[in-house]
Each structure stands twice: as C-alpha cells, then as structure tokens.
Short mmCIF file of C-alpha atoms in Angstrom, two decimals:
data_model
loop_
_atom_site.label_atom_id
_atom_site.label_comp_id
_atom_site.label_asym_id
_atom_site.label_seq_id
_atom_site.Cartn_x
_atom_site.Cartn_y
_atom_site.Cartn_z
CA UNK A 1 -41.30 -29.57 3.31
CA UNK A 2 -43.07 -26.28 4.07
CA UNK A 3 -44.01 -23.75 1.41
CA UNK A 4 -44.64 -20.01 1.82
CA UNK A 5 -46.57 -18.41 -1.04
CA UNK A 6 -47.47 -14.76 -1.77
CA UNK A 7 -50.23 -14.48 -4.36
CA UNK A 8 -51.26 -11.30 -6.14
CA UNK A 9 -49.74 -8.95 -3.59
CA UNK A 10 -50.53 -5.27 -4.16
CA UNK A 11 -49.46 -2.36 -2.01
CA UNK A 12 -49.88 1.34 -2.73
CA UNK A 13 -48.62 4.42 -0.89
CA UNK A 14 -49.75 7.99 -1.64
CA UNK A 15 -48.59 8.64 -5.17
CA UNK A 16 -46.59 5.39 -5.40
CA UNK A 17 -47.61 1.88 -6.46
CA UNK A 18 -45.05 -0.21 -4.61
CA UNK A 19 -46.28 -3.70 -5.62
CA UNK A 20 -48.67 -4.72 -8.38
CA UNK A 21 -49.93 -8.33 -8.52
CA UNK A 22 -46.71 -9.96 -7.34
CA UNK A 23 -46.53 -13.76 -6.93
CA UNK A 24 -43.64 -15.24 -4.97
CA UNK A 25 -42.99 -18.68 -3.52
CA UNK A 26 -40.33 -20.08 -1.21
CA UNK A 27 -40.07 -23.83 -0.68
CA UNK A 28 -38.30 -25.68 2.08
CA UNK A 29 -34.78 -26.67 1.15
CA UNK A 30 -34.46 -23.89 -1.44
CA UNK A 31 -32.49 -20.61 -1.39
CA UNK A 32 -34.58 -18.16 -3.42
CA UNK A 33 -32.90 -14.87 -4.28
CA UNK A 34 -34.97 -11.69 -4.61
CA UNK A 35 -33.35 -8.91 -6.62
CA UNK A 36 -34.33 -5.60 -8.19
CA UNK A 37 -33.13 -2.08 -8.71
CA UNK A 38 -33.79 0.79 -6.30
CA UNK A 39 -37.54 1.12 -5.64
CA UNK A 40 -38.38 -2.19 -7.33
CA UNK A 41 -40.54 -3.36 -4.40
CA UNK A 42 -38.23 -5.80 -2.60
CA UNK A 43 -38.48 -4.09 0.79
CA UNK A 44 -42.27 -3.79 0.46
CA UNK A 45 -42.62 -7.51 -0.31
CA UNK A 46 -40.41 -8.43 2.64
CA UNK A 47 -42.32 -6.15 4.99
CA UNK A 48 -45.63 -7.67 3.98
CA UNK A 49 -44.35 -11.20 4.54
CA UNK A 50 -42.93 -10.18 7.91
CA UNK A 51 -46.07 -8.38 9.12
CA UNK A 52 -44.88 -4.76 9.04
CA UNK A 53 -47.71 -3.63 6.75
CA UNK A 54 -51.19 -4.48 8.04
CA UNK A 55 -53.00 -3.30 4.90
CA UNK A 56 -52.37 -4.79 1.46
CA UNK A 57 -54.21 -6.67 -1.27
CA UNK A 58 -53.63 -10.31 -2.19
CA UNK A 59 -53.06 -13.24 0.08
CA UNK A 60 -50.35 -15.28 1.85
CA UNK A 61 -50.51 -19.04 2.11
CA UNK A 62 -48.43 -21.58 4.03
CA UNK A 63 -48.61 -25.13 2.71
CA UNK A 64 -51.58 -24.14 0.56
CA UNK A 65 -53.65 -22.72 3.42
CA UNK A 66 -54.40 -18.96 3.71
CA UNK A 67 -52.87 -17.27 6.76
CA UNK A 68 -53.30 -13.83 8.23
CA UNK A 69 -50.09 -11.81 8.59
CA UNK A 70 -50.75 -8.19 9.54
CA UNK A 71 -48.20 -7.71 12.31
CA UNK A 72 -44.73 -9.06 13.12
CA UNK A 73 -46.04 -11.38 15.84
CA UNK A 74 -48.18 -13.16 13.20
CA UNK A 75 -45.15 -13.77 11.00
CA UNK A 76 -43.14 -14.99 14.00
CA UNK A 77 -45.94 -17.37 14.99
CA UNK A 78 -45.99 -18.83 11.47
CA UNK A 79 -42.25 -19.44 11.53
CA UNK A 80 -41.07 -16.52 9.39
CA UNK A 81 -37.82 -15.09 10.67
CA UNK A 82 -36.28 -11.90 9.22
CA UNK A 83 -32.78 -10.49 9.34
CA UNK A 84 -33.05 -6.83 8.42
CA UNK A 85 -30.26 -4.88 6.76
CA UNK A 86 -30.10 -2.13 9.41
CA UNK A 87 -28.82 -4.13 12.35
CA UNK A 88 -28.84 -1.29 14.87
CA UNK A 89 -32.63 -1.11 14.69
CA UNK A 90 -33.14 -4.65 15.98
CA UNK A 91 -30.70 -4.85 18.89
CA UNK A 92 -30.53 -3.27 22.34
CA UNK A 93 -27.07 -1.64 22.49
CA UNK A 94 -26.65 -1.52 26.26
CA UNK A 95 -27.33 -5.25 26.69
CA UNK A 96 -24.73 -7.96 26.22
CA UNK A 97 -24.33 -10.26 23.22
CA UNK A 98 -25.87 -13.08 25.26
CA UNK A 99 -28.89 -11.02 26.26
CA UNK A 100 -29.52 -9.92 22.68
CA UNK A 101 -28.98 -13.41 21.33
CA UNK A 102 -31.52 -14.93 23.76
CA UNK A 103 -33.82 -11.92 24.08
CA UNK A 104 -37.03 -13.92 23.49
CA UNK A 105 -36.19 -16.30 26.32
CA UNK A 106 -35.65 -13.35 28.63
CA UNK A 107 -38.89 -11.70 27.60
CA UNK A 108 -40.93 -14.90 27.93
CA UNK A 109 -39.49 -15.81 31.31
CA UNK A 110 -38.01 -19.05 29.98
CA UNK A 111 -34.84 -18.39 31.96
CA UNK A 112 -36.72 -18.56 35.27
CA UNK A 113 -37.89 -15.99 37.77
CA UNK A 114 -34.35 -15.29 38.92
CA UNK A 115 -32.02 -14.66 36.08
CA UNK A 116 -28.84 -16.66 36.36
CA UNK A 117 -26.30 -14.91 34.18
CA UNK A 118 -23.88 -17.84 34.26
CA UNK A 119 -26.52 -20.07 32.73
CA UNK A 120 -27.45 -17.39 30.20
CA UNK A 121 -23.84 -17.00 29.12
CA UNK A 122 -23.43 -20.74 28.83
CA UNK A 123 -26.51 -21.05 26.63
CA UNK A 124 -25.38 -18.15 24.46
CA UNK A 125 -21.90 -19.64 24.09
CA UNK A 126 -23.45 -22.92 23.00
CA UNK A 127 -25.49 -21.15 20.31
CA UNK A 128 -22.52 -19.11 19.16
CA UNK A 129 -20.28 -22.15 19.00
CA UNK A 130 -22.81 -24.06 16.90
CA UNK A 131 -22.77 -21.22 14.35
CA UNK A 132 -18.98 -20.61 14.54
CA UNK A 133 -19.64 -17.13 15.90
CA UNK A 134 -16.41 -15.82 17.39
CA UNK A 135 -17.71 -13.12 19.76
CA UNK A 136 -17.40 -12.70 23.53
CA UNK A 137 -21.00 -13.14 24.70
CA UNK A 138 -20.34 -10.92 27.74
CA UNK A 139 -19.54 -7.84 25.63
CA UNK A 140 -22.10 -5.11 25.24
CA UNK A 141 -23.51 -4.85 21.73
CA UNK A 142 -22.66 -1.17 21.47
CA UNK A 143 -18.97 -2.12 21.68
CA UNK A 144 -19.13 -4.50 18.68
CA UNK A 145 -17.99 -3.68 15.18
CA UNK A 146 -20.60 -3.51 12.40
CA UNK A 147 -19.62 -6.95 10.96
CA UNK A 148 -19.87 -8.49 14.45
CA UNK A 149 -23.36 -6.97 14.89
CA UNK A 150 -24.38 -8.35 11.51
CA UNK A 151 -23.27 -11.87 12.44
CA UNK A 152 -25.00 -11.59 15.81
CA UNK A 153 -28.35 -10.71 14.22
CA UNK A 154 -27.98 -13.54 11.73
CA UNK A 155 -27.07 -15.99 14.51
CA UNK A 156 -30.07 -14.91 16.56
CA UNK A 157 -32.43 -15.54 13.66
CA UNK A 158 -30.93 -18.91 12.78
CA UNK A 159 -30.96 -20.09 16.40
CA UNK A 160 -34.76 -19.83 16.49
CA UNK A 161 -34.98 -22.73 14.01
CA UNK A 162 -37.81 -21.18 11.99
CA UNK A 163 -38.92 -22.98 8.76
CA UNK A 164 -38.60 -19.73 6.74
CA UNK A 165 -35.70 -17.31 6.90
CA UNK A 166 -35.58 -13.95 5.12
CA UNK A 167 -32.13 -12.36 4.81
CA UNK A 168 -31.97 -8.71 3.67
CA UNK A 169 -28.44 -7.80 2.49
CA UNK A 170 -26.85 -10.15 5.07
CA UNK A 171 -23.28 -9.74 3.80
CA UNK A 172 -23.28 -5.95 3.35
CA UNK A 173 -20.70 -5.47 6.10
CA UNK A 174 -19.07 -8.91 6.20
CA UNK A 175 -15.56 -9.86 5.15
CA UNK A 176 -14.88 -12.58 2.58
CA UNK A 177 -14.19 -15.08 5.35
CA UNK A 178 -17.38 -14.18 7.20
CA UNK A 179 -19.37 -14.39 3.99
CA UNK A 180 -18.03 -17.89 3.27
CA UNK A 181 -18.89 -18.82 6.84
CA UNK A 182 -22.44 -17.59 6.38
CA UNK A 183 -22.80 -19.52 3.11
CA UNK A 184 -21.73 -22.70 4.88
CA UNK A 185 -24.44 -22.12 7.50
CA UNK A 186 -27.11 -21.39 4.84
CA UNK A 187 -26.27 -24.56 2.92
CA UNK A 188 -26.61 -26.56 6.17
CA UNK A 189 -30.01 -24.93 6.80
CA UNK A 190 -31.08 -25.75 3.25
CA UNK A 191 -30.19 -29.40 3.84
CA UNK A 192 -32.36 -29.28 6.96
CA UNK A 193 -35.35 -28.12 4.91
CA UNK A 194 -35.36 -24.43 5.74
CA UNK A 195 -36.73 -22.15 3.02
CA UNK A 196 -34.55 -19.07 2.57
CA UNK A 197 -35.28 -15.75 0.84
CA UNK A 198 -31.96 -14.10 0.05
CA UNK A 199 -32.02 -10.38 -0.84
CA UNK A 200 -28.76 -8.92 -2.09
CA UNK A 201 -27.35 -6.46 -4.57
CA UNK A 202 -24.16 -8.56 -4.81
CA UNK A 203 -24.99 -10.60 -7.85
CA UNK A 204 -21.88 -12.73 -7.71
CA UNK A 205 -23.00 -13.93 -4.29
CA UNK A 206 -26.43 -14.76 -5.66
CA UNK A 207 -24.87 -16.78 -8.42
CA UNK A 208 -22.85 -18.66 -5.81
CA UNK A 209 -25.62 -19.38 -3.27
CA UNK A 210 -29.08 -19.18 -4.90
CA UNK A 211 -31.10 -22.04 -6.37
CA UNK A 212 -33.49 -19.67 -8.14
CA UNK A 213 -33.90 -15.91 -8.65
CA UNK A 214 -36.95 -13.66 -8.89
CA UNK A 215 -36.51 -10.17 -10.33
CA UNK A 216 -38.79 -7.23 -9.42
CA UNK A 217 -38.94 -4.00 -11.39
CA UNK A 218 -41.23 -1.05 -10.70
CA UNK A 219 -43.33 -3.13 -8.29
CA UNK A 220 -43.88 -6.05 -10.71
CA UNK A 221 -42.35 -9.49 -11.07
CA UNK A 222 -40.60 -9.33 -14.42
CA UNK A 223 -38.41 -12.43 -14.49
CA UNK A 224 -37.65 -15.71 -12.79
CA UNK A 225 -34.51 -17.79 -13.31
CA UNK A 226 -33.66 -21.31 -12.28
CA UNK A 227 -30.12 -22.36 -11.61
CA UNK A 228 -27.90 -22.06 -13.67
CA UNK A 229 -28.64 -18.49 -14.68
CA UNK A 230 -26.77 -15.80 -16.61
CA UNK A 231 -25.96 -12.71 -14.54
CA UNK A 232 -26.12 -10.48 -17.61
CA UNK A 233 -29.77 -11.53 -18.11
CA UNK A 234 -30.52 -10.87 -14.43
CA UNK A 235 -29.09 -7.36 -14.64
CA UNK A 236 -30.95 -6.70 -17.89
CA UNK A 237 -34.22 -7.71 -16.18
CA UNK A 238 -33.44 -5.51 -13.19
CA UNK A 239 -32.72 -2.40 -15.25
CA UNK A 240 -35.10 -3.01 -18.16
CA UNK A 241 -32.31 -2.39 -20.68
CA UNK A 242 -29.33 -4.44 -21.89
CA UNK A 243 -26.50 -4.54 -19.40
CA UNK A 244 -24.06 -1.71 -19.91
CA UNK A 245 -20.84 -0.88 -18.23
CA UNK A 246 -20.81 -1.33 -14.47
CA UNK A 247 -19.13 2.06 -14.06
CA UNK A 248 -19.69 5.37 -15.84
CA UNK A 249 -17.12 6.35 -18.48
CA UNK A 250 -13.91 7.56 -16.91
CA UNK A 251 -13.78 11.35 -17.08
CA UNK A 252 -10.78 13.23 -18.32
CA UNK A 253 -9.93 15.43 -15.34
CA UNK A 254 -6.73 17.37 -14.84
CA UNK A 255 -5.42 16.77 -11.31
CA UNK A 256 -4.56 20.05 -9.66
CA UNK A 257 -2.58 21.07 -6.63
CA UNK A 258 -2.33 18.88 -3.53
CA UNK A 259 -5.41 19.65 -1.44
CA UNK A 260 -4.83 17.14 1.37
CA UNK A 261 -1.57 15.72 2.66
CA UNK A 262 -1.22 13.21 5.50
CA UNK A 263 2.15 12.54 7.12
CA UNK A 264 2.76 9.60 9.44
CA UNK A 265 -0.78 9.47 10.83
CA UNK A 266 -1.18 6.87 13.57
CA UNK A 267 -3.66 5.72 16.16
CA UNK A 268 -2.73 2.85 18.40
CA UNK A 269 -4.25 -0.44 17.33
CA UNK A 270 -6.01 1.06 14.30
CA UNK A 271 -3.86 3.07 11.89
CA UNK A 272 -0.10 2.94 11.61
CA UNK A 273 2.18 5.54 10.02
CA UNK A 274 -0.11 6.39 7.08
CA UNK A 275 1.04 9.01 4.56
CA UNK A 276 -0.81 10.06 1.44
CA UNK A 277 -1.52 12.95 -0.88
CA UNK A 278 -4.82 13.89 -2.52
CA UNK A 279 -4.98 16.34 -5.41
CA UNK A 280 -7.86 18.59 -6.37
CA UNK A 281 -9.81 16.98 -9.21
CA UNK A 282 -8.81 13.36 -8.55
CA UNK A 283 -10.56 10.35 -7.08
CA UNK A 284 -8.22 8.47 -4.75
CA UNK A 285 -9.40 4.92 -4.12
CA UNK A 286 -8.54 3.19 -0.87
CA UNK A 287 -9.24 -0.53 -0.82
CA UNK A 288 -8.57 -3.47 1.47
CA UNK A 289 -10.43 -6.16 3.31
CA UNK A 290 -12.99 -5.42 6.02
CA UNK A 291 -11.05 -4.36 9.11
CA UNK A 292 -7.99 -3.19 7.18
CA UNK A 293 -8.16 0.28 8.68
CA UNK A 294 -9.93 2.22 5.89
CA UNK A 295 -12.82 3.40 8.07
CA UNK A 296 -10.55 4.28 10.98
CA UNK A 297 -8.33 6.38 8.70
CA UNK A 298 -11.31 8.32 7.37
CA UNK A 299 -12.55 8.89 10.92
CA UNK A 300 -9.17 10.43 11.79
CA UNK A 301 -9.35 12.70 8.75
CA UNK A 302 -12.90 13.71 9.69
CA UNK A 303 -12.09 14.51 13.32
CA UNK A 304 -14.36 11.75 14.60
CA UNK A 305 -11.32 10.19 16.36
CA UNK A 306 -8.05 11.70 17.54
CA UNK A 307 -4.66 10.57 16.19
CA UNK A 308 -1.80 9.68 18.50
CA UNK A 309 0.79 10.94 16.05
CA UNK A 310 1.15 12.46 12.58
CA UNK A 311 0.17 15.59 10.73
CA UNK A 312 -2.66 16.66 8.40
CA UNK A 313 -2.17 19.50 5.95
CA UNK A 314 -4.95 21.15 3.99
CA UNK A 315 -3.78 23.08 0.94
CA UNK A 316 -0.30 23.11 2.45
CA UNK A 317 -1.28 24.36 5.90
CA UNK A 318 -1.35 22.17 9.04
CA UNK A 319 -4.85 21.76 10.47
CA UNK A 320 -6.10 20.38 13.75
CA UNK A 321 -9.29 18.40 13.26
CA UNK A 322 -10.54 18.02 16.81
CA UNK A 323 -14.12 17.16 15.84
CA UNK A 324 -16.34 16.54 12.79
CA UNK A 325 -17.53 20.10 13.14
CA UNK A 326 -13.97 21.32 12.78
CA UNK A 327 -13.51 19.16 9.67
CA UNK A 328 -16.73 20.46 8.09
CA UNK A 329 -15.63 24.02 8.80
CA UNK A 330 -12.45 23.25 6.82
CA UNK A 331 -14.42 21.77 3.92
CA UNK A 332 -13.76 18.11 4.73
CA UNK A 333 -16.94 16.04 4.42
CA UNK A 334 -17.65 12.35 5.05
CA UNK A 335 -20.23 9.94 3.67
CA UNK A 336 -20.02 7.34 6.47
CA UNK A 337 -20.20 3.57 6.31
CA UNK A 338 -23.21 3.34 8.64
CA UNK A 339 -25.54 5.84 6.98
CA UNK A 340 -28.53 5.34 9.29
CA UNK A 341 -26.53 5.65 12.51
CA UNK A 342 -23.81 8.13 11.47
CA UNK A 343 -25.09 9.99 8.42
CA UNK A 344 -28.81 10.60 8.90
CA UNK A 345 -31.53 11.55 11.35
CA UNK A 346 -33.87 8.83 10.13
CA UNK A 347 -36.92 10.11 11.97
CA UNK A 348 -36.60 13.54 10.36
CA UNK A 349 -37.58 14.66 6.88
CA UNK A 350 -35.46 14.77 3.76
CA UNK A 351 -35.58 18.57 3.92
CA UNK A 352 -34.29 18.66 7.50
CA UNK A 353 -31.46 16.22 6.78
CA UNK A 354 -30.34 18.12 3.68
CA UNK A 355 -30.35 21.56 5.27
CA UNK A 356 -28.96 20.66 8.71
CA UNK A 357 -25.18 20.83 7.95
CA UNK A 358 -25.47 24.38 6.65
CA UNK A 359 -28.57 25.55 8.52
CA UNK A 360 -27.04 28.96 9.14
CA UNK A 361 -27.51 29.69 5.42
CA UNK A 362 -31.27 29.52 5.96
CA UNK A 363 -31.58 31.42 9.28
CA UNK A 364 -32.02 35.03 10.18
CA UNK A 365 -32.21 36.27 13.76
CA UNK A 366 -32.37 32.64 14.94
CA UNK A 367 -35.40 31.88 12.76
CA UNK A 368 -35.31 29.36 9.92
CA UNK A 369 -36.49 30.80 6.60
CA UNK A 370 -38.60 27.86 5.53
CA UNK A 371 -39.11 29.02 1.96
CA UNK A 372 -35.38 29.29 1.30
CA UNK A 373 -34.76 25.97 3.09
CA UNK A 374 -37.41 24.16 1.02
CA UNK A 375 -36.06 25.63 -2.22
CA UNK A 376 -32.56 24.46 -1.36
CA UNK A 377 -33.79 20.95 -0.45
CA UNK A 378 -35.79 20.70 -3.67
CA UNK A 379 -32.74 21.74 -5.68
CA UNK A 380 -30.60 19.06 -4.04
CA UNK A 381 -33.36 16.43 -4.52
CA UNK A 382 -33.32 17.16 -8.24
CA UNK A 383 -29.53 17.01 -8.41
CA UNK A 384 -29.30 13.60 -6.76
CA UNK A 385 -32.48 12.30 -8.45
CA UNK A 386 -34.17 11.30 -5.22
CA UNK A 387 -37.17 8.94 -5.48
CA UNK A 388 -39.77 9.95 -4.50
CA UNK A 389 -38.84 13.66 -4.86
CA UNK A 390 -40.65 14.68 -1.67
CA UNK A 391 -38.73 16.94 0.74
CA UNK A 392 -41.22 16.23 3.52
CA UNK A 393 -40.87 12.44 3.42
CA UNK A 394 -39.33 10.87 6.51
CA UNK A 395 -35.90 9.49 5.68
CA UNK A 396 -36.65 6.16 7.40
CA UNK A 397 -39.26 5.47 4.72
CA UNK A 398 -36.78 5.74 1.84
CA UNK A 399 -34.94 2.80 0.29
CA UNK A 400 -31.29 2.31 1.14
CA UNK A 401 -30.16 3.78 -2.14
CA UNK A 402 -32.24 6.92 -1.71
CA UNK A 403 -31.09 7.29 1.89
CA UNK A 404 -27.54 7.32 0.59
CA UNK A 405 -28.45 10.02 -1.90
CA UNK A 406 -29.63 12.17 1.00
CA UNK A 407 -26.34 11.62 2.86
CA UNK A 408 -24.39 12.71 -0.25
CA UNK A 409 -26.83 15.44 -1.16
CA UNK A 410 -26.59 17.27 2.14
CA UNK A 411 -22.92 18.02 1.41
CA UNK A 412 -23.72 19.54 -1.97
CA UNK A 413 -24.83 22.70 -0.22
CA UNK A 414 -21.32 23.41 1.09
CA UNK A 415 -17.95 24.21 -0.40
CA UNK A 416 -16.04 20.93 -0.24
CA UNK A 417 -12.29 20.75 -0.44
CA UNK A 418 -12.19 17.06 0.38
CA UNK A 419 -15.11 14.66 0.35
CA UNK A 420 -14.67 11.07 1.54
CA UNK A 421 -16.89 8.10 0.75
CA UNK A 422 -16.73 5.09 3.10
CA UNK A 423 -18.30 1.96 1.60
CA UNK A 424 -20.78 4.29 -0.09
CA UNK A 425 -22.49 1.59 -2.23
CA UNK A 426 -22.90 -0.92 0.57
CA UNK A 427 -26.39 -2.42 0.42
CA UNK A 428 -27.67 -0.51 -2.62
CA UNK A 429 -28.60 -1.82 -6.06
CA UNK A 430 -26.71 -1.63 -9.33
CA UNK A 431 -28.71 1.33 -10.60
CA UNK A 432 -28.22 3.33 -7.42
CA UNK A 433 -24.51 2.43 -7.44
CA UNK A 434 -24.07 4.05 -10.83
CA UNK A 435 -25.75 7.20 -9.55
CA UNK A 436 -23.36 7.28 -6.57
CA UNK A 437 -20.40 6.89 -8.94
CA UNK A 438 -21.67 9.77 -11.09
CA UNK A 439 -22.05 11.97 -7.99
CA UNK A 440 -18.50 11.14 -6.94
CA UNK A 441 -17.24 12.10 -10.42
CA UNK A 442 -19.13 15.38 -10.33
CA UNK A 443 -17.75 16.17 -6.87
CA UNK A 444 -14.23 15.50 -8.13
CA UNK A 445 -14.68 18.52 -10.42
CA UNK A 446 -15.01 20.70 -7.29
CA UNK A 447 -12.77 18.95 -4.74
CA UNK A 448 -10.49 16.03 -4.02
CA UNK A 449 -12.40 12.76 -3.51
CA UNK A 450 -11.38 9.76 -1.40
CA UNK A 451 -13.41 6.64 -2.21
CA UNK A 452 -12.82 3.87 0.35
CA UNK A 453 -14.25 0.49 -0.57
CA UNK A 454 -13.65 -3.20 0.12
CA UNK A 455 -14.83 -3.91 -3.43
CA UNK A 456 -11.62 -4.00 -5.44
CA UNK A 457 -13.47 -3.85 -8.76
CA UNK A 458 -15.18 -0.66 -7.56
CA UNK A 459 -11.80 0.94 -6.75
CA UNK A 460 -10.48 -0.03 -10.17
CA UNK A 461 -13.59 1.19 -12.00
CA UNK A 462 -13.80 4.60 -10.38
CA UNK A 463 -10.45 5.77 -8.98
CA UNK A 464 -7.59 7.57 -10.68
CA UNK A 465 -5.09 6.09 -8.19
CA UNK A 466 -5.45 3.27 -5.66
CA UNK A 467 -4.02 2.72 -2.17
CA UNK A 468 -4.26 -0.69 -0.54
CA UNK A 469 -4.52 -1.01 3.25
CA UNK A 470 -3.82 -4.04 5.39
CA UNK A 471 -3.67 -4.17 9.19
CA UNK A 472 -3.94 -0.39 9.47
CA UNK A 473 -1.08 0.33 7.05
CA UNK A 474 -0.88 1.47 3.45
CA UNK A 475 0.93 -1.44 1.81
CA UNK A 476 0.74 -0.40 -1.82
CA UNK A 477 -0.09 2.53 -4.09
CA UNK A 478 -0.64 2.12 -7.79
CA UNK A 479 -1.76 4.41 -10.62
CA UNK A 480 -4.87 3.08 -12.26
CA UNK A 481 -2.99 2.40 -15.52
CA UNK A 482 -0.93 -0.37 -13.87
CA UNK A 483 -3.40 -1.60 -11.22
CA UNK A 484 -5.29 -4.85 -11.70
CA UNK A 485 -7.55 -6.99 -9.54
CA UNK A 486 -5.04 -9.77 -8.91
CA UNK A 487 -2.31 -7.38 -7.73
CA UNK A 488 -4.63 -5.39 -5.44
CA UNK A 489 -6.12 -8.51 -3.93
CA UNK A 490 -2.65 -9.96 -3.32
CA UNK A 491 -1.62 -6.85 -1.44
CA UNK A 492 -4.93 -6.83 0.49
CA UNK A 493 -4.50 -10.36 1.81
CA UNK A 494 -0.71 -10.27 2.12
CA UNK A 495 -0.15 -12.89 -0.54
CA UNK A 496 2.84 -11.12 -2.07
CA UNK A 497 5.56 -9.01 -0.56
CA UNK A 498 4.75 -5.33 -0.08
CA UNK A 499 6.90 -2.59 -1.52
CA UNK A 500 5.89 0.11 0.95
CA UNK A 501 3.81 2.71 -0.81
CA UNK A 502 5.27 2.07 -4.19
CA UNK A 503 7.18 4.16 -6.65
CA UNK A 504 4.17 6.36 -7.29
CA UNK A 505 3.59 7.51 -3.72
CA UNK A 506 4.26 11.21 -4.27
CA UNK A 507 3.78 11.74 -7.96
#
C-alpha cells in the first residue's frame, strides 16, 4: 500500500514560525488523525501537503521517493485529495450539483465536445448513489444547505479514487446521521487501501474513527498515539497542561428584566409558533439536531428573514426587524453559523472587519479617522486575544478560531442588548472554544445572550436555561439545575413525549 511521508517540514511567516521540523506519515489503509490547538500548525501542514505553499523546508516522499509538491496540481497528480473546511471556497454556486461533482470531467473535455446534460446527470446520480448522497443533482449549489454542501464536497473528493485523502473538519456541519454515514464511507475506503488524514476538533469522533493520532503544538510534533488512546492525554498534549474543565466556571449572575420576548413566531416550513423570553444577564441555550430550526429562528430575530406570523418585543416594546441593519440598530447582534460567508469580509483586514459595523464612530465629514479606527481595532484585538495581534492581517490568513474571534470582536464596539451565537465553536479547537465561552460569559454581563448549538454538552456547560428545538418547534425548556444530557437528547430526537415548553417557560 502507498505511503505519504513529510520529513522535517519547516515553514515560517513574518514573525511566526508555523512549523518546526515536523515529521508525519500516512499509510494506506490507515486513518491518521491530526489534532492541535489553535495555531498549532495543522493548517500549514495540510497546505504544504496539498501544494498551497510553494516555499518550505524539508521534503515530501511517496513510497520512499522524494516528490515535488509546490502547487495544488502537483498534489493532485500524486493522488492527494483534500476536503477543505470552508466548503464555499471550493464550489461554483451557480452550477448544479452534478456540474460541481464532475467538474474535472467538464474542464478536461471528458464529457465530449457537446455536453449532454442527461448523461452528466446520470453519471452524477451514479456517483451520489454509490456514496448514499441524498441530493437532487439538478439543484444549484447555492440553494443547498451547509450540511448538503459539506457532503457534496466530500463526495466529490472520494469519487476521484485518490490513494490519499485529507479531510479538514469534515463533520463540522453534519448531523449525527450524516456523520455516521461518513464514517461508514471512510471505513470502506480504509479497507480499499486509502490513506486518510483526518483533522478534527471533535475528539470523541477521533476516538471512534482514528487508528492513530498525531498532536501538534506551537508548530512542533509533541505526541503520537496508537489506538487505543486516552482522550485526556491527547488534550493534555494539545494544551501543554493537564486537562481541566471543558467549560469555564459558571458565573454567578443575577438575571435582570426581560430584554427580549418572542410570541408565536412562525415562518412556513422553518419555524413554528416559537415563544421565548430572554433576560438581561443570562445565557439562554438553544439546542437540537442539525436542521431543527435553531439557525432559522436566529435569522428571524436578526432580521435576515421575515416571519409570517408572531411578535418580537425588545425591553417590552414591539419591534419590526426588517433587516439585519434594523436589528443592529436595536442592539441585536448575531455571530452566524457560516462565519466566512456571513460574518466576515475575508479579503479585508482585521481592522476593517472590526470597525465596519460601527464605522460612523470613526468618521468625520465622510472621512475615516484612521488613527482612531486603528486604536479601536487594537483594543478589540487585545480583548479577544487574537493571534497574531496584527490589525492589518487579512482575515483569510487567520485560523478558524481566530476568525471567529474577529466575528465576535466586531460587536464589542457596540451597545448590545441581545447577542446571539449560532454554532459559534464549530470547527475550532478546544482552547479557542474556551475563549469563546469566556467571551459569551463576559457579554452576558452587558446583555442577554442566546447560545444556539447542536452540541448538547455545550448547552449544558454554558447556559443558565436550555430550550430544545425539533422540526422548527420548541419542544422543551429546562432550567440548568434539572437538565441533563439524556433528557435533552431524548427531546431532540423525539424519543420521549414532549411537554410543550415545560413548567419553566415563563419563570
């Protein structure tokens, strides 16, 4: 079976040593997990192996022979296939599922001089069926949900039958069922001799799927574990200290007056008759499976979509949120699920992203006062502990965890009444997760916080009160003192009878 080896890889950026003498090997028929905290060097290693960085020290070998990989086409030619975390950057939104799935055949002319769409759709359906991909191949990609896009990108990579497959956070937007489906596919590929690099911050998944684990920290390889491995030791290697609590200590906060009230909010096919109350100083968790309606509810509260029925009251007064701008003007802020597409201008600097929502604070006579803007950006950078602390760095060059800090940080310049987090820790490491939790706790001292997450343990660890959604409805509400994982999961999947919104709905 084939072997891909990285030997003594070193990569430096101005002021940052991203990798220092890293050795890494992936063998055919093995799932090798790569883990590390924010800024550990995982993305740099992957980008070297996939040809995105032309300049680096060290060497790459395939089956013991040195190979040159300095651009993506080299990696592709050597059978290295990559599924990147940010799916929208690798698909063409205005093309169909079939066209994106078979894009190489279209580009190479393998489909013939005259494109026969019927044949293309048939080929795409055959590929999709073989991977149990339940998507209409005639739909445009821009109309797909994020989980569907994720599965499409994975399916495209697998269909190319490369000997080496690199998966970067492949389950970050997938449901439990879709994750199990992916694991079945990966185990089949392993049996066929494919070597798989699996990058994920979800350590329970790694324990379930990986044959071995390599840990990076501060650009160096610090640990390697064979199966069976102890997750506590993996986390300790990642952080460099013994594993502590997954969540920061629960703060003693006195919940104040109701800051947000929702009455009978509905949008056809998405959200059905949702009512809730959020108090100043509390963190309200909303959990449920992927597709349960959490994101759609937050979009209604943010003015990104219009409700068909219902009422929203802010500090007791009805408000009409006709757009995100109207919500921001009322002090309602959102940290969206898709940070690159909905929360950031990735080709702009950190400074520009941080100052943009409240740019009028830094303008006079239509001119931006750069000194004041830079000072504000630097202050926010220090508050969120951005790495590297460079206001002029392009956001696209930051890690996922640091990009999320920018999304959160830009709202710190305002006067929030309500701030909503939608899957805010998706695709970031354990260290960055703790920093997000701390930021949410700090914001709860100034506003009411809604923390929507499909991770039930996260809702239990952070929230003061938890709502469970299923099929667009709130099916349960529990104070944190009586909530537990089994009960919340049962409500989420419909395994026990619902009692409406519970006895604590309007405490």
